[in-house]
Short mmCIF file of C-alpha atoms in Angstrom, two decimals:
data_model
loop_
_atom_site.label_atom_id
_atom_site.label_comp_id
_atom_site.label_asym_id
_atom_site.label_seq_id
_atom_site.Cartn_x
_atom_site.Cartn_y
_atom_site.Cartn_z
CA UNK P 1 -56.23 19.84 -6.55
CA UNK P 2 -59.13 17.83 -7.99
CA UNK P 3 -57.78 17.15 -11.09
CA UNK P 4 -60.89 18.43 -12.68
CA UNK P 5 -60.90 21.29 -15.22
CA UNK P 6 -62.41 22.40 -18.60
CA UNK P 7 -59.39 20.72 -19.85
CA UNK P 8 -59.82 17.44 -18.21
CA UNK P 9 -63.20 17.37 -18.94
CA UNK P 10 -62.71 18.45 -22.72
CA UNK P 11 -60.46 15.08 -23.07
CA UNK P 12 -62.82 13.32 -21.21
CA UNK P 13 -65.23 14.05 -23.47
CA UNK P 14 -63.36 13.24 -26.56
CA UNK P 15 -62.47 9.47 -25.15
CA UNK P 16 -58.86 9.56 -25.04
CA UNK P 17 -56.83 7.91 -22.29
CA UNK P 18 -54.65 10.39 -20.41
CA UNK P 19 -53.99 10.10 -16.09
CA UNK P 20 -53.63 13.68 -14.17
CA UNK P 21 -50.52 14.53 -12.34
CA UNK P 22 -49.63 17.59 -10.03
CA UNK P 23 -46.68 19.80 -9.45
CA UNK P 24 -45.52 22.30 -7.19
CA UNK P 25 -45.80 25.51 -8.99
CA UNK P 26 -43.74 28.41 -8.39
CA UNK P 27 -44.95 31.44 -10.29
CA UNK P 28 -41.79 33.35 -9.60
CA UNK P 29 -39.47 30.08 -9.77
CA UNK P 30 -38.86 30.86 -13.50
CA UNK P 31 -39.14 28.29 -16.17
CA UNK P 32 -42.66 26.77 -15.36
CA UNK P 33 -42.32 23.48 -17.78
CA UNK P 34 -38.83 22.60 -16.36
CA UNK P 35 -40.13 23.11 -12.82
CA UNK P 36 -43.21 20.97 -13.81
CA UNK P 37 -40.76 18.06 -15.39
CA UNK P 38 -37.99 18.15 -12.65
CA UNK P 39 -41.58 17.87 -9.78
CA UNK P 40 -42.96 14.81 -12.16
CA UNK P 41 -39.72 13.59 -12.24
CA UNK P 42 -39.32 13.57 -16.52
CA UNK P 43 -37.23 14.50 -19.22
CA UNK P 44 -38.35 18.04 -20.02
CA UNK P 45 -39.05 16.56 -23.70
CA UNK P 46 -41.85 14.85 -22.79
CA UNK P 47 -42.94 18.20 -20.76
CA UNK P 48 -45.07 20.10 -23.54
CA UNK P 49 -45.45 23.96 -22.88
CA UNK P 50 -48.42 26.00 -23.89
CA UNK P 51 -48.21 29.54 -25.32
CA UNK P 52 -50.08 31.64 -27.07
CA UNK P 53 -49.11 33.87 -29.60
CA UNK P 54 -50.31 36.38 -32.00
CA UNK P 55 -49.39 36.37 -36.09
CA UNK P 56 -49.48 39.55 -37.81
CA UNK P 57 -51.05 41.64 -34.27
CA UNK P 58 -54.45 39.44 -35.75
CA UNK P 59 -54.39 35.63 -35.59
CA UNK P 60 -54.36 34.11 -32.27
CA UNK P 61 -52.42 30.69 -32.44
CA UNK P 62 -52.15 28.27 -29.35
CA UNK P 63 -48.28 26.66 -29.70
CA UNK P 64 -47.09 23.90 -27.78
CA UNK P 65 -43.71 22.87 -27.76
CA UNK P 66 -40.94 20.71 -25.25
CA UNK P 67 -40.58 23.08 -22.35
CA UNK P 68 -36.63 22.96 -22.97
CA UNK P 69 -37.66 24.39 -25.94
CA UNK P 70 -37.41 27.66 -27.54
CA UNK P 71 -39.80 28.51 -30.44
CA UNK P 72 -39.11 30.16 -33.63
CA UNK P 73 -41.43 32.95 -33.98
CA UNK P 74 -40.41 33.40 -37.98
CA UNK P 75 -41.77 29.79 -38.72
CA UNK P 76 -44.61 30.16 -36.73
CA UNK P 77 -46.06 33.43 -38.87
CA UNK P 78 -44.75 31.66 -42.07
CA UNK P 79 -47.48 28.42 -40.86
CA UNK P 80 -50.59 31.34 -40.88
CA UNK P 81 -48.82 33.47 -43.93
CA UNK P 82 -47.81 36.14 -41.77
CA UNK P 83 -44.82 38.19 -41.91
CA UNK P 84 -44.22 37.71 -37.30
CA UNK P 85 -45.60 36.40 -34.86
CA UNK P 86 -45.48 37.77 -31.22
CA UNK P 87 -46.35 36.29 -27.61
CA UNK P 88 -49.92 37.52 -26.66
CA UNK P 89 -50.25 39.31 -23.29
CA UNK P 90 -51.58 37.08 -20.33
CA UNK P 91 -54.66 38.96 -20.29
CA UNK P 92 -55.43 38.80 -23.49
CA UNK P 93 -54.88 35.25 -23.91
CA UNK P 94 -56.44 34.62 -20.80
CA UNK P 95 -60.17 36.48 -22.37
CA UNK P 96 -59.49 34.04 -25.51
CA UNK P 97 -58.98 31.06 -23.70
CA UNK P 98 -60.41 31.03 -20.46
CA UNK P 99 -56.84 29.67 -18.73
CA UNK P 100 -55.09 31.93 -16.58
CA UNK P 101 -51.38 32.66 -17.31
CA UNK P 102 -49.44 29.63 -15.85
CA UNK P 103 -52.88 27.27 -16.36
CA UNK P 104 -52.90 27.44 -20.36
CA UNK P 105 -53.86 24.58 -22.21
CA UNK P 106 -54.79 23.11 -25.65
CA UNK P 107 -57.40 21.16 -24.55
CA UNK P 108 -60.94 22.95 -23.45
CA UNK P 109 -60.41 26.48 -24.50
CA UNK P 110 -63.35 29.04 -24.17
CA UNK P 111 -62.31 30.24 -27.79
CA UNK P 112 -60.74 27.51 -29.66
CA UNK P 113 -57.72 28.66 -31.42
CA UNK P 114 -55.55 27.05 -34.10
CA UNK P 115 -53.15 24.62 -32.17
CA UNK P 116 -49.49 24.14 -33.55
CA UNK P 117 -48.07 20.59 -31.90
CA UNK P 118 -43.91 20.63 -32.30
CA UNK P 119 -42.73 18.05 -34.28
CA UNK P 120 -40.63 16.76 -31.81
CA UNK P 121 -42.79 16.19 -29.66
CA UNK P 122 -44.64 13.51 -31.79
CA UNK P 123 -41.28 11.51 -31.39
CA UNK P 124 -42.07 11.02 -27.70
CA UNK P 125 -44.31 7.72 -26.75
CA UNK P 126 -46.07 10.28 -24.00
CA UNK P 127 -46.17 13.95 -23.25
CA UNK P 128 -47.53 16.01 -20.36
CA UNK P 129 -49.24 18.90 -21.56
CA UNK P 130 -51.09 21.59 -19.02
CA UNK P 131 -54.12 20.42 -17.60
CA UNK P 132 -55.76 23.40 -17.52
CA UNK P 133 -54.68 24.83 -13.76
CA UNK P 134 -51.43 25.62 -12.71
CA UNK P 135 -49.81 23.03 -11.40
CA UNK P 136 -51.34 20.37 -13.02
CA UNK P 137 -50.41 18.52 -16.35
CA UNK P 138 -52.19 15.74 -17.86
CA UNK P 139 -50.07 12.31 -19.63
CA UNK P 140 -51.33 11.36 -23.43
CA UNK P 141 -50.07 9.90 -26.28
CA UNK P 142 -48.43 12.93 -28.71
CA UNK P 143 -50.67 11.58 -31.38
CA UNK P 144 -54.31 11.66 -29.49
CA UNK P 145 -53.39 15.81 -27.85
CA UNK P 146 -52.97 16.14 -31.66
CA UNK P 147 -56.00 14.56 -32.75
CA UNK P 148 -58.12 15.78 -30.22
CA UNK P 149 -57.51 19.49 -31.41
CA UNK P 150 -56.70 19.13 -35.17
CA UNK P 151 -53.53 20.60 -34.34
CA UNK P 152 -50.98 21.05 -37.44
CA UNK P 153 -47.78 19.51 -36.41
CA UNK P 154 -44.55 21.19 -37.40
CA UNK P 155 -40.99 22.24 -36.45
CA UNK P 156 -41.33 25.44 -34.85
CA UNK P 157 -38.90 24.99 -31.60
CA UNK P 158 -35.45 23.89 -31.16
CA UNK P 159 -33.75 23.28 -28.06
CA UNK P 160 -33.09 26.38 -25.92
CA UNK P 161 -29.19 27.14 -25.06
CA UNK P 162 -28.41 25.74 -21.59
CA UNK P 163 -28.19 28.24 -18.92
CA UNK P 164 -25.29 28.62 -17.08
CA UNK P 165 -25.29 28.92 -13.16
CA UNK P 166 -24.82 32.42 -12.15
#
């Protein structure tokens, strides 16, 4: 991988230091932020997942919370005024944003949607958020992914329950 996507290029653009690191990425290996964090070698905290969901079947919203995270749909349509808020099919996230399923990011959408930056997250000193490709995360500061995209920080995740070995 070159390391060089709309995303990359997008932070590049807005002047913000952040270094490029790749993972092996295994599509059918489940969780893709806690394979990304255990390849990097990181606490899964500090591994920011991207999703994208809908509020109210009408307002696209780009979320990104700890990948050992799970989010709290509720919240999220209270943020927009809605009533619930649903994930968005790959393909139709994929026309909004130009990433492909696995490859989502905040940073260099086609369409820019409303980011939504955890709370938590903004504890961490660095984060590694999707790049833009799968496989591929870039490191920044929590504060500069927010400022970059105006996201509105909030608590809309809380740690997932730990899965148990089968």
């Amino acid at each position: 991988m070159t390391g060089r996507t709309k995303a990359t290029e997008f932070l590049s653009a807005s002047g913000v230091a952040f270094s490029v690191h790749d993972y092996e990425y295994a599509p059918g290996g489940g969780l893709i932020g806690m394979q990304a964090a255990s390849s990097i070698g990181v606490d899964p905290a500090c591994v920011l997942k991207t999703l994208v969901v809908e509020v109210d079947r009408t307002t696209p919203v780009c979320l990104v919370v700890p990948a050992d995270h799970k989010v709290n749909f509720k919240k999220v349509a209270a943020l927009f005024g809605g009533r619930n808020a649903r994930m968005m099919s790959p393909e139709k996230s994929a026309g909004l944003t130009g990433f492909r399923s696995g490859g989502t990011s905040p940073f260099g959408q086609a369409t820019p949607l409303p980011v939504v930056l955890s709370s938590t997250a903004m504890a961490q000193p660095r984060v590694y958020i999707n790049a833009g490709d799968r496989g591929l995360v870039v490191c920044l500061a929590p504060a500069d992914a927010q400022k970059v995209v105006d996201a509105r920080v909030a608590e809309i995740s809380a740690p997932a329950a730990p899965v148990s070995p089968a």
